[in-house]
Amino acid sequence: QVQLVESGGGLVQPGDSLRLSCSASGFALDKFALGWWRQGTGKQREAIACISSDASPVYADTKKDRFTISRDNAKNTVYLQFDSLGPEDTAVYYCSVGYGCYSDFREADYRSWGQGTQVTVSS
């Protein structure tokens, strides 16, 4: 059974850094691409980044400066590091698995999704 589990979210203060993890089970992640997305309350889900099977990252245009995506195939895990958090980063963060990374970040290109982890930025 394919399963993705996000972790690392929580309540953080403005200006903090955070690293989220997406752990895969039921399949070997090394052959797949994995994307990170987020959805704020009342907003549409938006793409952040994707990392291909050869570890090449693709970032959504507005996410290049503060986000870093990486993977550890030995741990079947992909990470999302982001810095200088602000209230606008408050959202549920999701990971998803697909066959490749594409700059247009269509949700239809991703076959499975995790349940999400909540990140709340507040002082």
Coordinates of N, CA and C in Angstrom, one line a residue:
Q1 N 0.8 -1.2 0.0 CA 0.0 0.0 0.0 C 0.9 1.2 0.0
V2 N 0.7 2.1 -1.0 CA 1.4 3.3 -1.1 C 1.0 4.3 0.0
Q3 N 1.9 4.8 0.7 CA 1.5 5.8 1.8 C 2.6 6.8 1.9
L4 N 2.2 8.1 2.0 CA 3.0 9.2 2.3 C 2.6 9.9 3.6
V5 N 3.6 10.1 4.4 CA 3.3 10.7 5.7 C 4.2 11.9 5.9
E6 N 3.5 13.1 6.0 CA 4.3 14.3 6.3 C 4.5 14.5 7.8
S7 N 5.5 15.1 8.2 CA 5.8 15.5 9.6 C 6.7 16.7 9.7
G8 N 6.8 17.2 10.9 CA 7.6 18.3 11.1 C 6.9 19.7 11.3
G9 N 5.6 19.7 11.1 CA 4.9 20.9 11.2 C 4.6 21.3 12.7
G10 N 4.0 22.4 12.9 CA 3.7 22.8 14.2 C 3.6 24.3 14.3
L11 N 3.7 24.8 15.5 CA 3.6 26.3 15.8 C 5.0 26.8 15.8
V12 N 5.3 27.8 15.0 CA 6.6 28.4 14.9 C 6.5 29.9 14.9
Q13 N 7.5 30.6 15.3 CA 7.5 32.0 15.4 C 8.0 32.7 14.1
P14 N 7.5 33.9 13.8 CA 8.0 34.6 12.6 C 9.5 34.7 12.6
G15 N 10.1 34.4 11.4 CA 11.6 34.4 11.3 C 12.2 33.1 11.5
D16 N 11.5 32.1 12.1 CA 12.1 30.8 12.3 C 12.3 30.1 11.0
S17 N 13.1 29.0 11.1 CA 13.3 28.1 10.0 C 12.6 26.8 10.3
L18 N 12.3 26.0 9.3 CA 11.6 24.7 9.6 C 11.9 23.7 8.5
R19 N 12.0 22.4 8.9 CA 12.2 21.4 7.9 C 11.1 20.4 8.1
L20 N 10.4 20.2 7.0 CA 9.3 19.2 6.9 C 9.9 17.9 6.3
S21 N 9.3 16.8 6.7 CA 9.7 15.5 6.1 C 8.5 14.8 5.5
C22 N 8.7 14.1 4.4 CA 7.7 13.3 3.8 C 8.3 11.8 3.7
S23 N 7.8 10.9 4.5 CA 8.3 9.6 4.5 C 7.3 8.7 3.7
A24 N 7.9 7.9 2.8 CA 7.1 7.0 1.9 C 7.2 5.6 2.4
S25 N 6.1 4.8 2.2 CA 6.1 3.4 2.6 C 5.3 2.7 1.5
G26 N 5.6 1.4 1.3 CA 4.9 0.6 0.4 C 5.5 0.7 -1.0
F27 N 6.5 1.5 -1.2 CA 7.2 1.5 -2.5 C 8.5 2.2 -2.3
A28 N 9.4 2.0 -3.3 CA 10.7 2.6 -3.3 C 10.7 4.0 -3.9
L29 N 10.9 5.0 -3.1 CA 10.8 6.4 -3.6 C 11.8 6.8 -4.6
D30 N 12.9 6.1 -4.7 CA 14.0 6.5 -5.5 C 13.7 6.6 -7.0
K31 N 12.7 5.9 -7.4 CA 12.3 5.9 -8.8 C 11.3 7.0 -9.2
F32 N 10.9 7.7 -8.2 CA 9.8 8.7 -8.4 C 10.2 10.1 -8.1
A33 N 9.4 11.0 -8.6 CA 9.5 12.4 -8.2 C 8.6 12.7 -7.1
L34 N 8.9 13.7 -6.3 CA 8.1 14.0 -5.2 C 7.9 15.5 -5.1
G35 N 6.7 16.0 -4.9 CA 6.4 17.4 -4.8 C 5.9 17.8 -3.5
W36 N 6.1 19.1 -3.2 CA 5.5 19.7 -1.9 C 4.6 20.8 -2.4
W37 N 3.5 20.8 -1.6 CA 2.4 21.8 -1.9 C 1.9 22.4 -0.5
R38 N 1.2 23.4 -0.6 CA 0.6 23.9 0.6 C -0.8 24.5 0.3
Q39 N -1.6 24.6 1.3 CA -3.0 25.1 1.2 C -3.3 25.9 2.5
G40 N -3.4 27.2 2.3 CA -3.9 28.0 3.4 C -5.4 28.0 3.6
T41 N -5.9 28.4 4.7 CA -7.3 28.4 4.9 C -8.0 29.3 3.9
G42 N -9.0 28.8 3.2 CA -9.7 29.5 2.2 C -9.0 29.8 0.9
K43 N -7.9 29.1 0.8 CA -7.1 29.4 -0.4 C -6.9 28.1 -1.3
Q44 N -6.6 28.2 -2.5 CA -6.3 27.1 -3.3 C -4.9 26.5 -3.0
R45 N -4.8 25.2 -3.2 CA -3.5 24.5 -3.0 C -2.5 25.0 -4.0
E46 N -1.3 25.4 -3.5 CA -0.3 25.9 -4.4 C 0.9 25.0 -4.4
A47 N 1.6 25.0 -5.5 CA 2.9 24.2 -5.6 C 4.0 24.9 -5.0
I48 N 4.9 24.2 -4.4 CA 6.2 24.8 -3.8 C 7.4 24.3 -4.6
A49 N 7.5 23.0 -4.6 CA 8.7 22.5 -5.3 C 8.5 21.0 -5.6
C50 N 9.4 20.5 -6.4 CA 9.4 19.1 -6.8 C 10.8 18.7 -7.0
I51 N 11.1 17.4 -6.6 CA 12.4 16.9 -6.8 C 12.3 15.6 -7.6
S52 N 13.1 15.5 -8.6 CA 13.0 14.3 -9.5 C 13.8 13.1 -8.9
S53 N 13.7 12.0 -9.6 CA 14.4 10.8 -9.1 C 15.9 11.0 -9.1
D54 N 16.4 11.9 -10.0 CA 17.8 12.1 -10.0 C 18.2 13.3 -9.1
A55 N 17.3 13.7 -8.3 CA 17.5 14.8 -7.3 C 17.6 16.2 -7.9
S56 N 17.1 16.3 -9.1 CA 17.0 17.7 -9.7 C 15.8 18.4 -9.1
P57 N 16.0 19.6 -8.5 CA 14.8 20.3 -8.0 C 14.2 21.2 -9.0
V58 N 12.9 21.4 -8.9 CA 12.2 22.4 -9.7 C 11.3 23.2 -8.7
Y59 N 11.4 24.5 -8.7 CA 10.7 25.3 -7.8 C 9.6 26.1 -8.5
A60 N 8.5 26.3 -7.8 CA 7.5 27.2 -8.3 C 8.1 28.6 -8.3
D61 N 7.7 29.4 -9.3 CA 8.4 30.7 -9.5 C 8.5 31.6 -8.2
T62 N 7.5 31.6 -7.4 CA 7.5 32.4 -6.2 C 8.2 31.8 -5.0
K63 N 8.7 30.6 -5.2 CA 9.2 29.8 -4.0 C 10.7 29.6 -4.1
K64 N 11.4 30.2 -5.0 CA 12.8 29.8 -5.2 C 13.7 30.3 -4.1
D65 N 13.4 31.4 -3.4 CA 14.3 32.0 -2.5 C 14.4 31.4 -1.2
R66 N 13.3 31.0 -0.6 CA 13.3 30.6 0.8 C 13.1 29.1 1.0
F67 N 12.9 28.3 -0.1 CA 12.6 26.9 0.1 C 13.7 26.1 -0.5
T68 N 14.0 24.9 0.1 CA 15.0 24.0 -0.4 C 14.4 22.6 -0.3
I69 N 14.3 21.9 -1.4 CA 13.8 20.5 -1.4 C 15.0 19.6 -1.5
S70 N 15.0 18.5 -0.8 CA 16.1 17.5 -0.9 C 15.5 16.1 -0.7
R71 N 16.3 15.1 -0.9 CA 15.8 13.7 -0.7 C 16.9 12.9 -0.2
D72 N 16.5 11.8 0.6 CA 17.4 10.8 1.1 C 16.8 9.5 0.7
N73 N 17.2 8.9 -0.3 CA 16.6 7.7 -0.8 C 16.8 6.5 0.1
A74 N 17.9 6.5 0.9 CA 18.2 5.5 1.8 C 17.1 5.5 2.9
K75 N 16.6 6.6 3.2 CA 15.5 6.7 4.2 C 14.1 6.8 3.6
N76 N 14.1 6.8 2.3 CA 12.8 6.9 1.6 C 12.0 8.1 2.0
T77 N 12.8 9.2 2.1 CA 12.2 10.4 2.6 C 12.6 11.6 1.8
V78 N 11.7 12.6 1.7 CA 12.0 13.9 1.0 C 11.8 15.0 2.0
Y79 N 12.6 16.0 1.9 CA 12.5 17.1 2.9 C 12.2 18.4 2.2
L80 N 11.6 19.3 3.0 CA 11.4 20.7 2.5 C 11.9 21.6 3.6
Q81 N 12.9 22.3 3.4 CA 13.5 23.3 4.3 C 13.0 24.7 3.9
F82 N 12.5 25.5 4.8 CA 12.2 26.8 4.5 C 12.6 27.8 5.6
D83 N 13.0 28.9 5.2 CA 13.6 29.9 6.2 C 12.7 31.2 6.2
S84 N 13.0 32.0 7.2 CA 12.4 33.3 7.4 C 10.9 33.2 7.3
L85 N 10.3 32.3 8.1 CA 8.8 32.1 8.0 C 8.1 33.3 8.4
G86 N 7.0 33.5 7.8 CA 6.1 34.6 8.1 C 4.6 34.1 8.2
P87 N 3.7 34.9 8.7 CA 2.3 34.5 8.8 C 1.8 33.9 7.5
E88 N 2.3 34.4 6.3 CA 1.8 34.0 5.0 C 2.1 32.5 4.8
D89 N 3.0 32.0 5.5 CA 3.4 30.6 5.4 C 2.5 29.6 6.2
T90 N 1.6 30.2 6.9 CA 0.6 29.3 7.7 C -0.3 28.6 6.7
A91 N -0.2 27.2 6.8 CA -0.9 26.4 5.8 C -0.8 24.9 6.2
V92 N -1.5 24.1 5.5 CA -1.3 22.7 5.6 C -0.4 22.3 4.4
Y93 N 0.7 21.6 4.7 CA 1.7 21.3 3.7 C 1.6 19.8 3.4
Y94 N 1.5 19.5 2.1 CA 1.3 18.2 1.5 C 2.5 17.8 0.7
C95 N 2.7 16.5 0.7 CA 3.7 15.9 -0.3 C 2.9 15.0 -1.3
S96 N 3.4 14.8 -2.4 CA 2.8 14.0 -3.4 C 3.8 13.3 -4.3
V97 N 3.5 12.2 -4.8 CA 4.5 11.4 -5.6 C 4.0 11.3 -7.1
G98 N 5.0 11.5 -8.0 CA 4.7 11.4 -9.4 C 5.8 10.8 -10.2
Y99 N 5.7 10.9 -11.5 CA 6.7 10.3 -12.4 C 7.8 11.3 -12.8
G100 N 7.5 12.5 -12.6 CA 8.5 13.5 -13.0 C 8.1 14.9 -12.5
C101 N 9.0 15.8 -12.6 CA 8.8 17.2 -12.2 C 8.6 18.0 -13.4
Y102 N 7.5 18.8 -13.4 CA 7.2 19.7 -14.5 C 7.0 21.1 -14.0
S103 N 7.4 22.1 -14.7 CA 7.4 23.4 -14.3 C 6.0 24.0 -14.1
D104 N 5.0 23.4 -14.8 CA 3.6 23.9 -14.7 C 2.9 23.3 -13.5
F105 N 3.5 22.4 -12.7 CA 3.0 21.8 -11.5 C 1.5 21.5 -11.5
R106 N 1.1 20.6 -12.4 CA -0.3 20.2 -12.5 C -0.5 19.1 -11.4
E107 N -1.6 19.2 -10.7 CA -1.9 18.2 -9.6 C -2.2 16.9 -10.3
A108 N -2.7 16.9 -11.5 CA -3.0 15.6 -12.2 C -1.7 14.8 -12.5
D109 N -0.6 15.4 -12.4 CA 0.7 14.6 -12.7 C 1.2 13.9 -11.5
Y110 N 0.5 14.0 -10.3 CA 0.9 13.4 -9.1 C -0.2 12.3 -8.7
R111 N 0.3 11.1 -8.4 CA -0.6 10.0 -8.3 C -1.1 9.8 -6.8
S112 N -0.3 10.1 -5.9 CA -0.7 9.9 -4.5 C -0.3 11.1 -3.6
W113 N -1.1 11.3 -2.6 CA -0.9 12.4 -1.7 C -0.9 12.0 -0.2
G114 N -0.1 12.7 0.6 CA -0.2 12.5 2.0 C -1.4 13.3 2.6
Q115 N -1.5 13.1 3.9 CA -2.6 13.8 4.6 C -2.3 15.2 5.0
G116 N -1.1 15.6 5.0 CA -0.7 16.9 5.3 C -0.2 17.1 6.7
T117 N 0.6 18.2 6.9 CA 1.0 18.6 8.2 C 0.8 20.1 8.3
Q118 N 0.2 20.5 9.5 CA -0.1 21.9 9.7 C 1.1 22.7 10.1
V119 N 1.3 23.8 9.5 CA 2.4 24.8 9.9 C 1.6 26.1 10.3
T120 N 1.8 26.5 11.5 CA 1.2 27.8 11.9 C 2.3 28.7 12.3
V121 N 2.4 29.9 11.7 CA 3.4 30.9 12.1 C 2.7 32.0 12.8
S122 N 3.1 32.1 14.1 CA 2.5 33.1 14.9 C 3.4 33.5 16.1
S123 N 3.3 34.7 16.5 CA 4.1 35.1 17.7 C 3.2 35.0 18.9

